[in-house]
Amino acid sequence: MSHLARELHRQLWFIERQAKDLMQSVQSLLSDGNLLMSGTDGWDEAQAGAIRTEIHDHADECDRRISQAQAEVDEFRQRLAGSG
């Protein structure tokens, strides 16, 4: 594998790792938010539900973008493998 191919592979791996870390952060945010809202007086179910919905929507959008980026990374890797 050439130096350029190794460097591209390293960069693509880094992108994939960042995507996984982002999704873990979103899941942690949802979990922390649920704990905070259930353990703190003053939150009514309508407020908590609206916040949960926003977090879920954000998580879904992150997941869509990550899936798209991973598909593009996989396609790029295949093109690299085919040209190498």
Coordinates of C-alpha atoms in Angstrom, one line a residue:
M1 CA 0.0 0.0 0.0
S2 CA 1.4 3.4 -1.0
H3 CA 2.0 6.1 1.5
L4 CA -0.9 8.1 0.1
A5 CA -3.2 5.1 0.4
R6 CA -2.2 4.5 4.0
E7 CA -2.7 8.1 4.9
L8 CA -6.1 8.1 3.2
H9 CA -7.0 4.9 5.1
R10 CA -5.9 6.5 8.4
Q11 CA -8.0 9.6 7.7
L12 CA -11.1 7.6 6.7
W13 CA -10.7 5.5 9.9
F14 CA -10.6 8.8 11.9
I15 CA -13.8 10.0 10.3
E16 CA -15.6 6.8 11.1
R17 CA -14.4 6.9 14.7
Q18 CA -15.6 10.5 15.0
A19 CA -19.0 9.5 13.7
K20 CA -19.3 6.7 16.3
D21 CA -18.3 9.1 19.0
L22 CA -20.9 11.6 17.9
M23 CA -23.7 9.0 18.1
Q24 CA -22.5 7.9 21.6
S25 CA -22.6 11.5 22.7
V26 CA -26.2 11.9 21.4
Q27 CA -27.3 8.8 23.2
S28 CA -25.6 10.0 26.4
L29 CA -27.4 13.3 26.0
L30 CA -30.7 11.6 25.8
S31 CA -30.0 9.4 28.8
D32 CA -28.7 12.3 30.9
G33 CA -31.7 14.4 29.9
N34 CA -34.1 11.7 30.9
L35 CA -32.4 11.3 34.3
L36 CA -32.4 15.1 34.8
M37 CA -36.1 15.5 33.9
S38 CA -37.3 12.5 35.9
G39 CA -35.3 13.5 39.0
T40 CA -36.0 17.2 39.1
D41 CA -39.2 18.8 40.3
G42 CA -40.8 21.3 38.0
W43 CA -40.7 19.3 34.8
D44 CA -44.1 18.4 33.5
E45 CA -44.6 15.6 31.0
A46 CA -45.3 18.0 28.1
Q47 CA -42.0 19.8 28.6
A48 CA -40.1 16.6 29.0
G49 CA -41.8 15.0 26.0
A50 CA -40.9 18.0 23.8
I51 CA -37.3 17.9 24.9
R52 CA -37.1 14.1 24.3
T53 CA -38.6 14.6 20.8
E54 CA -36.0 17.2 19.9
I55 CA -33.2 15.0 21.1
H56 CA -34.6 12.0 19.2
D57 CA -35.0 14.1 16.1
H58 CA -31.4 15.3 16.4
A59 CA -30.2 11.7 16.9
D60 CA -32.1 10.5 13.8
E61 CA -30.6 13.3 11.7
C62 CA -27.1 12.5 13.0
D63 CA -27.7 8.8 12.3
R64 CA -28.8 9.6 8.7
R65 CA -25.8 11.8 8.1
I66 CA -23.4 9.3 9.6
S67 CA -24.9 6.5 7.5
Q68 CA -24.5 8.6 4.4
A69 CA -20.9 9.5 5.2
Q70 CA -20.1 5.9 6.0
A71 CA -21.5 4.8 2.6
E72 CA -19.4 7.5 0.9
V73 CA -16.3 6.3 2.8
D74 CA -17.0 2.7 1.8
E75 CA -17.5 3.7 -1.8
F76 CA -14.3 5.7 -1.8
R77 CA -12.3 2.8 -0.2
Q78 CA -13.6 0.5 -3.0
R79 CA -12.5 3.0 -5.7
L80 CA -9.1 3.2 -4.0
A81 CA -8.8 -0.5 -3.9
G82 CA -9.8 -0.8 -7.5
S83 CA -7.2 1.8 -8.6
G84 CA -4.4 0.5 -6.5

